[in-house]
Short mmCIF file of C-alpha atoms in Angstrom, two decimals:
data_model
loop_
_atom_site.label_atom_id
_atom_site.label_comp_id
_atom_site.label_asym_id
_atom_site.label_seq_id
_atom_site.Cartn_x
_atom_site.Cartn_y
_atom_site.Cartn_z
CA UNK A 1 -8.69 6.70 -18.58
CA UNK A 2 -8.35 6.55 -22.41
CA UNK A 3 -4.11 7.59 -21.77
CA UNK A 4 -4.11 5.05 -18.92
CA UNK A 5 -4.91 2.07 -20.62
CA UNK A 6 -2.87 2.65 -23.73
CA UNK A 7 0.15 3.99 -21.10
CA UNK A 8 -0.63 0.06 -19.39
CA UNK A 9 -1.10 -1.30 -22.57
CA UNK A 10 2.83 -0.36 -24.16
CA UNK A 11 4.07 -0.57 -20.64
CA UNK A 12 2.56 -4.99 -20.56
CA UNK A 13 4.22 -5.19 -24.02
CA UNK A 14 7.78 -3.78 -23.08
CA UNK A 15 7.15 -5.90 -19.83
CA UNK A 16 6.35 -9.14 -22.07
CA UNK A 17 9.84 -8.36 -23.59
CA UNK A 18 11.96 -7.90 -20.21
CA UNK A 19 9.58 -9.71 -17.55
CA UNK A 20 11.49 -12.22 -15.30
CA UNK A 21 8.65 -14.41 -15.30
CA UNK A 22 7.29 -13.24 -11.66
CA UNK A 23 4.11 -12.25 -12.36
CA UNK A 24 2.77 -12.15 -8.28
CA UNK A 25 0.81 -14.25 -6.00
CA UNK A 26 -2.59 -13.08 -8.15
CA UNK A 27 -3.52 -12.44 -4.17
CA UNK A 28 -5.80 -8.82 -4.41
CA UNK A 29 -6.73 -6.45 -1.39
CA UNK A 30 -10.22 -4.89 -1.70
CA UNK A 31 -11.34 -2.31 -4.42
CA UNK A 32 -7.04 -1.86 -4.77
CA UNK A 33 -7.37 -5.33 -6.15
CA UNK A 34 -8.43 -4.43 -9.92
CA UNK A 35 -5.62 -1.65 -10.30
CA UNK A 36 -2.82 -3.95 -8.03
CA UNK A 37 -3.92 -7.21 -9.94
CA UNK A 38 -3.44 -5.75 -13.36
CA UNK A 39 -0.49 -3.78 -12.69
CA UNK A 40 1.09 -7.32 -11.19
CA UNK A 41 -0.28 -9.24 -14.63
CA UNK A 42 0.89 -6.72 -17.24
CA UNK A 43 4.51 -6.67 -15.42
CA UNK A 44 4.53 -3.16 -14.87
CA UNK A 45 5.39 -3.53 -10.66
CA UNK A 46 8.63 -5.49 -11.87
CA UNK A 47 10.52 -2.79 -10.60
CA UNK A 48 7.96 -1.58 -7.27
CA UNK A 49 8.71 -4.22 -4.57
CA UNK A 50 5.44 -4.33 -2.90
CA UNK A 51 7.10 -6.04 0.09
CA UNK A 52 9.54 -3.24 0.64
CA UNK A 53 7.22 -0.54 -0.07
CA UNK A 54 3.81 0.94 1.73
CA UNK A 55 0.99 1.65 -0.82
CA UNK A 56 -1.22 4.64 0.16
CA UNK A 57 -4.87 3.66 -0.95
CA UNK A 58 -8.19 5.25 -0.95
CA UNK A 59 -10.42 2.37 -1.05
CA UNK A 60 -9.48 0.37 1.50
CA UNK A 61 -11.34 0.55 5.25
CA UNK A 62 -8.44 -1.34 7.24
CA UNK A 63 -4.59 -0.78 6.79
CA UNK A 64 -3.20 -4.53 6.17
CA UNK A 65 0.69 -5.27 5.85
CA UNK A 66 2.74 -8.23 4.50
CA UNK A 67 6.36 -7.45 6.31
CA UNK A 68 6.61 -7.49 9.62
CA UNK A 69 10.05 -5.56 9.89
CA UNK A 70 7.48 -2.56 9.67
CA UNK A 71 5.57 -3.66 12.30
CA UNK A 72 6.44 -4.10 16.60
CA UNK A 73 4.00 -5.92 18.71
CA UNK A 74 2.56 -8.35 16.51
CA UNK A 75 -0.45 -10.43 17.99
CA UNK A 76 -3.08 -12.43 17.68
CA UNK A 77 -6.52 -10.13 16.85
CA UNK A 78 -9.51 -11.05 19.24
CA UNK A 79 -11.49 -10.67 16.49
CA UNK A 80 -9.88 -12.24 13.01
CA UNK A 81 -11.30 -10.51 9.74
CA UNK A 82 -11.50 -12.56 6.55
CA UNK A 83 -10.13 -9.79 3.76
CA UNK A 84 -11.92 -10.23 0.63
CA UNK A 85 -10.38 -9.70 -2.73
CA UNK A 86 -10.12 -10.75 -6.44
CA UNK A 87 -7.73 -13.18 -5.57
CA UNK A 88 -9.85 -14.80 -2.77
CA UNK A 89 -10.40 -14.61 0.91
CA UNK A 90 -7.01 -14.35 2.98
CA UNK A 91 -7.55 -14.49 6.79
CA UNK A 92 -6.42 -12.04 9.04
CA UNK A 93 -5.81 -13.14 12.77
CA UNK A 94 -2.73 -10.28 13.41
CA UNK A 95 -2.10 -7.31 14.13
CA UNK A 96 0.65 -4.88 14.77
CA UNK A 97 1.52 -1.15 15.38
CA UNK A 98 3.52 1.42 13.28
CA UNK A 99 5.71 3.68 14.39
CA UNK A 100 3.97 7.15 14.23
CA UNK A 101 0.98 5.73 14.02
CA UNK A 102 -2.44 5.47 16.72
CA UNK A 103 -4.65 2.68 14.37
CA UNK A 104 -3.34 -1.12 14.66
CA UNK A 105 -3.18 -2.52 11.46
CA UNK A 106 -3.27 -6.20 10.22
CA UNK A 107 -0.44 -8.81 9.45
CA UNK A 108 -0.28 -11.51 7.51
CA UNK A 109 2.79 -13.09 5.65
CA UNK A 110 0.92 -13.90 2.71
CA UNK A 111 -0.66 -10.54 1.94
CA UNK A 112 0.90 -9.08 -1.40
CA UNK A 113 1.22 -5.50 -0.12
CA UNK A 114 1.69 -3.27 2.81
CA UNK A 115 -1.28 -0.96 2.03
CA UNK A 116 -2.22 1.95 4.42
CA UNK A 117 -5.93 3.17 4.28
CA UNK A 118 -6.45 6.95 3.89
CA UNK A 119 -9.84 6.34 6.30
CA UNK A 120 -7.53 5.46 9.26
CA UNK A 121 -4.08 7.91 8.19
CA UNK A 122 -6.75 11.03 7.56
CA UNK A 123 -8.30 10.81 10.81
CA UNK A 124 -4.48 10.80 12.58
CA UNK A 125 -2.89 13.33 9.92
CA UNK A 126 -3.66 15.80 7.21
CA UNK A 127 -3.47 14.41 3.82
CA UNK A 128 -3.04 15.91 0.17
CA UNK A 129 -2.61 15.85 -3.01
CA UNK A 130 -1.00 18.62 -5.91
CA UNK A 131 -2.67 16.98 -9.30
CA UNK A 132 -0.76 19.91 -11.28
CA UNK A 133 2.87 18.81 -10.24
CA UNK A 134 3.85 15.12 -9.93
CA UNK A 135 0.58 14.00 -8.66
CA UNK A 136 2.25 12.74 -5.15
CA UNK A 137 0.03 12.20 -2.34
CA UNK A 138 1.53 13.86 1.50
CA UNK A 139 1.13 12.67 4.42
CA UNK A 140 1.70 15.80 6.88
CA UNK A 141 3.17 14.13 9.98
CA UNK A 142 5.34 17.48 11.35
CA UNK A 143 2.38 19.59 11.99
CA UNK A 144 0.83 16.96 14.44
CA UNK A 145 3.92 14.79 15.91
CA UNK A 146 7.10 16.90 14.89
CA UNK A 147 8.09 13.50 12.05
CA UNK A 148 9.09 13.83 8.74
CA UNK A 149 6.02 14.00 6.09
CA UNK A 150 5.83 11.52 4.11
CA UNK A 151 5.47 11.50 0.15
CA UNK A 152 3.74 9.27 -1.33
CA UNK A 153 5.28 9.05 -5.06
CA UNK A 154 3.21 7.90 -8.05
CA UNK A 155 3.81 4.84 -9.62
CA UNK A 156 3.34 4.42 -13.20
CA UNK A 157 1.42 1.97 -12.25
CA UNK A 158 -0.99 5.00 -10.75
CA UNK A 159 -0.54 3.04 -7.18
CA UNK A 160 0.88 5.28 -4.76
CA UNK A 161 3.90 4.28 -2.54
CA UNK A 162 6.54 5.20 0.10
CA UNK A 163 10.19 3.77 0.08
CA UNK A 164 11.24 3.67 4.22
CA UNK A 165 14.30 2.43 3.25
CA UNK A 166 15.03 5.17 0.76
CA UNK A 167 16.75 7.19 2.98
#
């Protein structure tokens, strides 16, 4: 933790130098809330578009997402959730489904994040993690539905994310 917060630390001053004044919405999804919150404070996502990416999280209990382009067959939920965060309570009253994947998970426009919850993507797929190479988190989609694994890379941030439009 010690390296983390002095890595965080030289990472908010260089992004005090070249910020372009974005700092976020200040918006915060469950326990991924303290780690997305600073990272969106101290500048160091200026360069992770949370809207274009999918965050893998382990705190989470429910997968939420903020673009719908991700998403077919949004709907209104019968039963709308109230997500709690550091930033405040942001209804949920959506839902959608993801290609690939058997749990709905929530919309909302106003969310900061598409974050997927490794309760729900572990009980569809097998999930790891190699902490002695680059600390990327796989999600092993061929060996249950013939798709492509995905990688999760980490951020410097320490937030883990997938690019679908990276190719």
């Amino acid at each position: 933790f010690a390296n983390y917060s002095k890595e965080l630390a030289a990472l908010k001053e260089e992004s005090s130098i070249s910020s372009n004044g974005s700092a976020g919405s200040g918006l915060s999804f469950c326990t991924v809330g303290a780690t997305l919150k600073q990272a969106v404070e101290t500048g160091v996502l200026q360069y992770l578009d949370l809207r274009k990416v999918i965050l893998f999280d382990t705190h989470p209990t429910d997968d939420v997402f903020c673009n719908k382009k991700y998403l077919r067959n949004i709907r209104k939920s019968n039963k709308p959730m109230p997500l709690h965060g550091n930033g405040g309570v942001l209804p949920l009253e959506q839902i959608g489904e993801l290609k690939g994947y058997h749990h709905e998970v929530w919309y909302n426009k106003d969310a900061i994040a598409n974050i997927l919850s490794k309760k729900w993507v572990s009980m569809q797929y097998r999930v790891s993690m190699d902490t002695g190479t680059n600390g990327s988190i796989w999600v092993h989609r061929s060996e249950t539905n013939g798709m492509p694994d995905i990688e999760f890379k980490m951020h410097v941030s320490g937030l883990h994310y997938w690019d679908p439009t990276s190719g």
